[in-house]
mmCIF file of C-alpha atoms in Angstrom:
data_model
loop_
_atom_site.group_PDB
_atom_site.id
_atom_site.type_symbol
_atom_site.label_atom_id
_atom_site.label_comp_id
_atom_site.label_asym_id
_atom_site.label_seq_id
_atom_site.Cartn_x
_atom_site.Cartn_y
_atom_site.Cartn_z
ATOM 1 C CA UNK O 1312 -12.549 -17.467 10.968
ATOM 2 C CA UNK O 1313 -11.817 -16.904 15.152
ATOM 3 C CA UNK O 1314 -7.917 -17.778 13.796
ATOM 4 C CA UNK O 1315 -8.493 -14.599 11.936
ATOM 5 C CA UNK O 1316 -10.142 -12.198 14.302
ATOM 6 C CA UNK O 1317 -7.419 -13.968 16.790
ATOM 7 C CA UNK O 1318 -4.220 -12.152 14.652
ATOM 8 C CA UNK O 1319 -6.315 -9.251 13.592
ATOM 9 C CA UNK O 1320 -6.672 -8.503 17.629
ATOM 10 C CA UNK O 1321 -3.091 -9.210 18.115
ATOM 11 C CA UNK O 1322 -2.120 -6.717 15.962
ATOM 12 C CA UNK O 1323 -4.747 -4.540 16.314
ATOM 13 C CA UNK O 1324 -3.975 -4.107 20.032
ATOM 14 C CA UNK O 1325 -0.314 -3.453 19.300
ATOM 15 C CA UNK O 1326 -1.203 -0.805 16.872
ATOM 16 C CA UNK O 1327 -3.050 1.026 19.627
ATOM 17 C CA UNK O 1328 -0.448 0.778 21.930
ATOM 18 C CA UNK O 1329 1.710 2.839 19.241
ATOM 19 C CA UNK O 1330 -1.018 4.604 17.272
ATOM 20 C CA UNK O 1331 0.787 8.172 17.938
ATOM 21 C CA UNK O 1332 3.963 6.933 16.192
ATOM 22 C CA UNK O 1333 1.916 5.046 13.142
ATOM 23 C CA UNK O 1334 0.217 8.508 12.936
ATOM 24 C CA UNK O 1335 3.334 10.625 12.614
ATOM 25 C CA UNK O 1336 4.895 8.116 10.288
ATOM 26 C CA UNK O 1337 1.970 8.335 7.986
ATOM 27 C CA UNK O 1338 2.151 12.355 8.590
ATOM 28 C CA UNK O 1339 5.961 12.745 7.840
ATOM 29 C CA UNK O 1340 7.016 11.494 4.498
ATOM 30 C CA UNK O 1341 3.621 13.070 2.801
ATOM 31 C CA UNK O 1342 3.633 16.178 4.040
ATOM 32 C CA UNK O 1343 7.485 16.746 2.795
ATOM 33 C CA UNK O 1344 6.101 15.849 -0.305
ATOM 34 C CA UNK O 1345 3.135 18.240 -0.207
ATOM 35 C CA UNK O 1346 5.795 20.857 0.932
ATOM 36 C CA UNK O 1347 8.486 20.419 -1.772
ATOM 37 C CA UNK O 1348 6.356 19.394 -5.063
ATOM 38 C CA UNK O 1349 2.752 21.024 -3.763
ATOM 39 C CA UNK O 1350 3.723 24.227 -2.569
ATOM 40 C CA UNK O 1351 7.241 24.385 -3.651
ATOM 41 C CA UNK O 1352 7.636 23.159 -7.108
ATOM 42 C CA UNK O 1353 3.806 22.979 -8.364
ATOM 43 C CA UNK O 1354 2.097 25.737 -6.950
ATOM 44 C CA UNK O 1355 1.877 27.480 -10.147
ATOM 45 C CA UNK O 1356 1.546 24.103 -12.645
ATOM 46 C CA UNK O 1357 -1.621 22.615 -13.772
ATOM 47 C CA UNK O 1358 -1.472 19.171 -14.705
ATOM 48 C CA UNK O 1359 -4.357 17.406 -16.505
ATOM 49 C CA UNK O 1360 -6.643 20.501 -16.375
ATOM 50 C CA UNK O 1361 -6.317 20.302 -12.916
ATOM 51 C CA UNK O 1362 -3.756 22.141 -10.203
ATOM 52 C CA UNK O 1363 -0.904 20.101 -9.626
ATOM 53 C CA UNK O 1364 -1.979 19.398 -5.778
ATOM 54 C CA UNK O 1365 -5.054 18.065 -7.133
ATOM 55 C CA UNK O 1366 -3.445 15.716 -9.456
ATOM 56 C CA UNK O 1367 -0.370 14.900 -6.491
ATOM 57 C CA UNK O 1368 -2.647 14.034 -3.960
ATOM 58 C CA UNK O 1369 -4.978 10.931 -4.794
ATOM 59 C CA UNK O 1370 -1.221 9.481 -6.235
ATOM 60 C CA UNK O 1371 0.315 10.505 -2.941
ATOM 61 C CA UNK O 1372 -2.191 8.904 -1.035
ATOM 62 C CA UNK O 1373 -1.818 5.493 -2.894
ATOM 63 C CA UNK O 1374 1.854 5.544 -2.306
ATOM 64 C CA UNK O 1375 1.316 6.059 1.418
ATOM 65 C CA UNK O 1376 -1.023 3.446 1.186
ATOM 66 C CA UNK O 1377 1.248 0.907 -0.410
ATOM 67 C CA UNK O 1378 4.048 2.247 2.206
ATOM 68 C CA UNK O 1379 2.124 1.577 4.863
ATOM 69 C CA UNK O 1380 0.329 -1.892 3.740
ATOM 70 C CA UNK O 1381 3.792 -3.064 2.380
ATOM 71 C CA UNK O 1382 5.734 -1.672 5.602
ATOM 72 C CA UNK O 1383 4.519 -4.954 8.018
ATOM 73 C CA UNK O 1384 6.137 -7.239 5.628
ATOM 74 C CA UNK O 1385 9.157 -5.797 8.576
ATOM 75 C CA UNK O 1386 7.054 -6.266 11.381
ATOM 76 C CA UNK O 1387 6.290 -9.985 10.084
ATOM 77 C CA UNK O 1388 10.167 -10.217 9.992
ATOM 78 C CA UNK O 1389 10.479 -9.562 13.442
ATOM 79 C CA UNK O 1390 7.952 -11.847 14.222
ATOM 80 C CA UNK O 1391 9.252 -14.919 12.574
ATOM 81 C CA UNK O 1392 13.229 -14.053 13.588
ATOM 82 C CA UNK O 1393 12.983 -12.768 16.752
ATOM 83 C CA UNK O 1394 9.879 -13.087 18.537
ATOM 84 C CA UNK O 1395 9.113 -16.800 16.979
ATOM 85 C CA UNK O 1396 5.361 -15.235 16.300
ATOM 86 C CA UNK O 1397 5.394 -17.592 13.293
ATOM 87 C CA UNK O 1398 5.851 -20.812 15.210
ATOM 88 C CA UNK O 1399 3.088 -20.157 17.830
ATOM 89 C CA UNK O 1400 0.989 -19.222 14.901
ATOM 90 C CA UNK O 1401 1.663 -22.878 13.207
ATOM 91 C CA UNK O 1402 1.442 -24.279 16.429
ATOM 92 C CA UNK O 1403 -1.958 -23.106 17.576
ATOM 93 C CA UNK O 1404 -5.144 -24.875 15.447
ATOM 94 C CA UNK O 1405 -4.794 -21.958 13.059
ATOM 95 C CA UNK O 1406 -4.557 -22.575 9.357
ATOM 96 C CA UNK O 1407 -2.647 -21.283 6.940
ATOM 97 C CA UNK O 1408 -4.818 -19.241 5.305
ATOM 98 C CA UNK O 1409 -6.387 -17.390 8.240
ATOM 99 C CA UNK O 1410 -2.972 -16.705 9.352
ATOM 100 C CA UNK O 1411 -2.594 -15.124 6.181
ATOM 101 C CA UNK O 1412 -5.734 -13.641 5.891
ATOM 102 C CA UNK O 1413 -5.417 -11.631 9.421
ATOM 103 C CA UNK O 1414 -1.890 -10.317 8.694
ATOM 104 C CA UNK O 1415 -3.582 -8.601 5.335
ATOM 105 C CA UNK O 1416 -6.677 -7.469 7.160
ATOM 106 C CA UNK O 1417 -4.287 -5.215 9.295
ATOM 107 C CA UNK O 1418 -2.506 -4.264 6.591
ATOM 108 C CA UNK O 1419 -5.427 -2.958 4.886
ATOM 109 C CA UNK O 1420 -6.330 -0.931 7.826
ATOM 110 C CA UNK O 1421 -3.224 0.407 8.171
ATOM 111 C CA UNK O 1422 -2.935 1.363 4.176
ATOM 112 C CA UNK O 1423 -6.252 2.814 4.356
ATOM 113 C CA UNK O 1424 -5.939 5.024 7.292
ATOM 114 C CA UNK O 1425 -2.626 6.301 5.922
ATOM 115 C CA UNK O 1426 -4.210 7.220 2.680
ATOM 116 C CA UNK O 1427 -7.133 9.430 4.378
ATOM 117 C CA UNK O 1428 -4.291 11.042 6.834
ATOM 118 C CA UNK O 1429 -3.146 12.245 3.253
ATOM 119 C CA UNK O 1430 -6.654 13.656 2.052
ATOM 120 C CA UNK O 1431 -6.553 15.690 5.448
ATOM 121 C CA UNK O 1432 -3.581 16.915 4.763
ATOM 122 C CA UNK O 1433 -4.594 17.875 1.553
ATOM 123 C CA UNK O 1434 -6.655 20.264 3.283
ATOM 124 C CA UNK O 1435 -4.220 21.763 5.216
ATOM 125 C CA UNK O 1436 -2.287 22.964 2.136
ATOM 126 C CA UNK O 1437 -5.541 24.393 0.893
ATOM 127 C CA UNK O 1438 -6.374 21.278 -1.222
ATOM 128 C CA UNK O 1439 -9.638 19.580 -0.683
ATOM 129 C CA UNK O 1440 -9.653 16.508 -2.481
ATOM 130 C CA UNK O 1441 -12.897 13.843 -0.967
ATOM 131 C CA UNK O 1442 -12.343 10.384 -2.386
ATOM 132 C CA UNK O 1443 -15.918 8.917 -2.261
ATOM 133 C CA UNK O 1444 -16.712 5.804 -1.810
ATOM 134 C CA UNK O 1445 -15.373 4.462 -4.768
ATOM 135 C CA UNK O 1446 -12.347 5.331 -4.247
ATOM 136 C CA UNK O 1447 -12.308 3.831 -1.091
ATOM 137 C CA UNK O 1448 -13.009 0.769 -2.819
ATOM 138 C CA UNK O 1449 -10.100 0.842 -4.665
ATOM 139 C CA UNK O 1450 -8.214 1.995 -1.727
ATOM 140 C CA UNK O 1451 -9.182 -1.323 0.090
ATOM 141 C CA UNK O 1452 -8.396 -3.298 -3.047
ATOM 142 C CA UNK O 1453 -5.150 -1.508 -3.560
ATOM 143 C CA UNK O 1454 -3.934 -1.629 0.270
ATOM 144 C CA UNK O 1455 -4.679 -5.749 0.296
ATOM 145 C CA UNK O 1456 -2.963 -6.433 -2.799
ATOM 146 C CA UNK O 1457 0.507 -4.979 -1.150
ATOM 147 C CA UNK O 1458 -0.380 -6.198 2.284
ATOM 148 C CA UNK O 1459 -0.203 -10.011 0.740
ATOM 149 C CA UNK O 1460 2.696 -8.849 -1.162
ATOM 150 C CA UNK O 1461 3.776 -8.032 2.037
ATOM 151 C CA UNK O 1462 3.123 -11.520 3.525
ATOM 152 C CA UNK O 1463 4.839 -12.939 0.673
ATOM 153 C CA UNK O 1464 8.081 -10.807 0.675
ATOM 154 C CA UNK O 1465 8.442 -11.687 4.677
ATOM 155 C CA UNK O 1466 8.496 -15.173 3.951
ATOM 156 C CA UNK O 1467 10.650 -15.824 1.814
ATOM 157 C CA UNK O 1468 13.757 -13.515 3.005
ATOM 158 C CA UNK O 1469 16.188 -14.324 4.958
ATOM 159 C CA UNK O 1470 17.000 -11.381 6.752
ATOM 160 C CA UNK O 1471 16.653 -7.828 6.838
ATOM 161 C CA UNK O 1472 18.773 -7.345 4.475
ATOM 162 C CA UNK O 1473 17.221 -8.890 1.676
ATOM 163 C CA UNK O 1474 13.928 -7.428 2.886
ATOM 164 C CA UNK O 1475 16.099 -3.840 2.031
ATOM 165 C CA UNK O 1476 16.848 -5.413 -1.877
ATOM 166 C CA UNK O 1477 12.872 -5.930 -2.010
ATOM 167 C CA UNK O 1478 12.307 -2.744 -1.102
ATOM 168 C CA UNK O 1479 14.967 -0.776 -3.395
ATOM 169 C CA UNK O 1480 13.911 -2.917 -6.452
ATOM 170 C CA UNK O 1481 10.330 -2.925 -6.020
ATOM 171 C CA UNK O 1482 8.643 -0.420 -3.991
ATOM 172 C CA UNK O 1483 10.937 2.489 -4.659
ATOM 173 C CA UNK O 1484 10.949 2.449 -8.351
ATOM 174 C CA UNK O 1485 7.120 2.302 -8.072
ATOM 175 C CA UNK O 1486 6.378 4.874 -6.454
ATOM 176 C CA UNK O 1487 8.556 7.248 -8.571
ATOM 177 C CA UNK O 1488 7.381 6.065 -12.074
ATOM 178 C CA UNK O 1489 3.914 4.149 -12.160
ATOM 179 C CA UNK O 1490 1.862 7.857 -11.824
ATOM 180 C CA UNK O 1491 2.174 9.164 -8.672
ATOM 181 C CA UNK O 1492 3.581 12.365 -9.528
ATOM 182 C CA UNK O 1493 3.348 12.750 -13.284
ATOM 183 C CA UNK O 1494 0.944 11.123 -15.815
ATOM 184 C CA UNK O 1495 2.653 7.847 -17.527
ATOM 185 C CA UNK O 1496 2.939 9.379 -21.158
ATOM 186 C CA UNK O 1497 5.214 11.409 -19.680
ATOM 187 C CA UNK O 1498 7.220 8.312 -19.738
ATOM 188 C CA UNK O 1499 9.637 7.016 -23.044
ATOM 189 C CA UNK O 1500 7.450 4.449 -24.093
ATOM 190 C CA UNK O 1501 9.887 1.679 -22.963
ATOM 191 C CA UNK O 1502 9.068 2.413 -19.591
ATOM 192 C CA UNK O 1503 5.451 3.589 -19.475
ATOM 193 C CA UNK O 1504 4.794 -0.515 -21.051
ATOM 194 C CA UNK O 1505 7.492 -1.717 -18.312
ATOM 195 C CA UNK O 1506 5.635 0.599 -15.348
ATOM 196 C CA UNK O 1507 1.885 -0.572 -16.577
ATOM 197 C CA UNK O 1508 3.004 -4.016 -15.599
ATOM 198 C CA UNK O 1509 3.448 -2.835 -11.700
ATOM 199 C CA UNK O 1510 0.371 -3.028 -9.992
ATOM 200 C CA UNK O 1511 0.677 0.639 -8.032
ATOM 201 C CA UNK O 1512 0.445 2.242 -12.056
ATOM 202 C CA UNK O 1513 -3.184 0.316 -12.207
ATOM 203 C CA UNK O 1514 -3.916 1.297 -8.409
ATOM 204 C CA UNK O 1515 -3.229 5.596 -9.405
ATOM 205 C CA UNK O 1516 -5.189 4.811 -12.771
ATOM 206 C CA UNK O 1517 -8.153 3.972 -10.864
ATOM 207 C CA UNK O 1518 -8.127 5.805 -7.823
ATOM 208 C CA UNK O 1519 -7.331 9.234 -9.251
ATOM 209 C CA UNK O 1520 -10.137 8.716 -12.215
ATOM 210 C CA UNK O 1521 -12.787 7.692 -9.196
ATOM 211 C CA UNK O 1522 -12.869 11.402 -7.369
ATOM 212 C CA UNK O 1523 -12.927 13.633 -10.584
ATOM 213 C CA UNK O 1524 -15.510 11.865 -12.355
ATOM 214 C CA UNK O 1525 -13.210 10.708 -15.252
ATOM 215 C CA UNK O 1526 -14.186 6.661 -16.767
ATOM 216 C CA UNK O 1527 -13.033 4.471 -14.724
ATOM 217 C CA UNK O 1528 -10.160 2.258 -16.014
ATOM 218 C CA UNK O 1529 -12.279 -1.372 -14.951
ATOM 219 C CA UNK O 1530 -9.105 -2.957 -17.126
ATOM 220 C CA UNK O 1531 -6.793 -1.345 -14.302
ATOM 221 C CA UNK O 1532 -9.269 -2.481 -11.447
ATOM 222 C CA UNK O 1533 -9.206 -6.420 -13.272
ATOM 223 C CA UNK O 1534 -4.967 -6.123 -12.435
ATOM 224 C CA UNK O 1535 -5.429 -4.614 -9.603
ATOM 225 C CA UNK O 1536 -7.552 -7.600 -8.388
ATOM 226 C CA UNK O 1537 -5.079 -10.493 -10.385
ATOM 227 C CA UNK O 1538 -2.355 -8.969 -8.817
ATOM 228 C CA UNK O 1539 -3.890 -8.985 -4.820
ATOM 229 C CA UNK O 1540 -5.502 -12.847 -6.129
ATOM 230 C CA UNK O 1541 -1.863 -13.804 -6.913
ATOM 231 C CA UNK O 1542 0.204 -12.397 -3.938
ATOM 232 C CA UNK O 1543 -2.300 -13.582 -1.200
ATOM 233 C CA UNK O 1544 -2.679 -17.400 -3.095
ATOM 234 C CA UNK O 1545 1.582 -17.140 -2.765
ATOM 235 C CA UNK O 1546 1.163 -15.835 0.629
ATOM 236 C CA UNK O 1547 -0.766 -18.806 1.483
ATOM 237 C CA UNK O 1548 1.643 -21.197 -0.330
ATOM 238 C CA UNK O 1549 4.814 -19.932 1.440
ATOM 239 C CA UNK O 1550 3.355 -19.749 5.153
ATOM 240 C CA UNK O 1551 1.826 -23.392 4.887
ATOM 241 C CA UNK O 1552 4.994 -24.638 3.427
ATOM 242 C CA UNK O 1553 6.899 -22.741 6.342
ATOM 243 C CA UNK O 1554 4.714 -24.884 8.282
ATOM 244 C CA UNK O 1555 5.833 -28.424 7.138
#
């Protein structure tokens, strides 16, 4: 485990250094959102027998947190085609798996804090929303599944460009149609089956039930948890073959 506190410091102590731009870029994009769809477009909806802030903002703050979890898979980037990160990494006695296992730690931190930066922000619009501690759960859950998707998608492009395809074919459609903004039977049916097999649909399913005290969907936290089991096993895969 010290290979894992090792890269969790590393990037810990680079995050610090730049904490007051992380902070505005997990500020900016949400509270456009919270300006154009809260007060703009929803003030006056109710969604779910519920205001449409209330519904928004639980799905806003997963999508943050899958921006923000997902968003080091660039960083990592950097690090393997510029810097050379990688190679010390696989030169040092550091296995693959801790190396894999400290990039996702950071990521979770990073998802997480961006999601409660959202819930504040909530409050600012006049929209208290608390999570509890389930939810945080699933928040944890949710930002280490897409930081090892993360880990995966940085190893095996090529260059930033195809890190851009990932992006526009993967995390952008997500976070349009898998429940962040609207319920999934709002969907054709085509698409609601196509968006319930994207693991941010299973992520909104079970963090928005968790702070109104609806059933929680345990079928959407059992994805949740294949998906995160699958991407960090990959992750593992790809950096020790990067490795040979």
């Amino acid at each position: 485990m010290t290979g894992v506190w090792a890269i969790l410091y590393r990037e810990a102590h680079i995050y610090m250094r730049r904490w007051t731009k992380h902070a505005a870029a997990y500020a900016m994009s949400p509270f456009l959102f919270l300006l154009v769809f809260g007060w703009g477009v929803g003030r006056h909806v109710e969604m779910e027998g519920m205001t449409y802030l209330q519904f928004m903002l639980p799905g806003l703050a997963t999508m943050s947190a899958m921006t923000q979890s997902y968003g080091m898979a660039t960083e990592i980037n950097i690090a393997r085609f510029y810097w050379r990160i990688f190679e010390e990494f696989q030169m040092a006695p550091v296995s693959a798996w801790e190396i894999v296992l400290g990039e996702v730690l950071y990521g979770m931190v990073r998802g997480t804090l961006a999601a409660l930066v959202v819930y504040l922000m909530g409050g600012f619009f006049g929209t208290w929303v608390i999570p509890g501690a389930l939810a945080l759960l699933f928040y944890l859950l949710h930002a280490f599944t897409f930081a090892s998707a993360a880990v995966v998608a940085a190893m095996i492009v090529k260059s930033h460009a195809d890190q851009g395809h990932i992006n526009t074919f993967f995390i952008v459609p997500m976070s349009f149609l898998c429940g962040t903004f609207f319920p999934l039977d709002r969907l054709p049916v085509w698409a609601e089956y196509a968006a319930r097999a994207l693991p941010l649909t299973h992520s909104n399913l079970a963090i928005r039930a968790a702070p109104f005290g609806g059933a929680i969907p345990w079928g959407s936290v059992a994805a949740l948890a294949a998906f995160g089991a699958a991407f960090f096993t990959l992750g593992i895969y790809l950096v020790r073959r990067a490795g040979v």
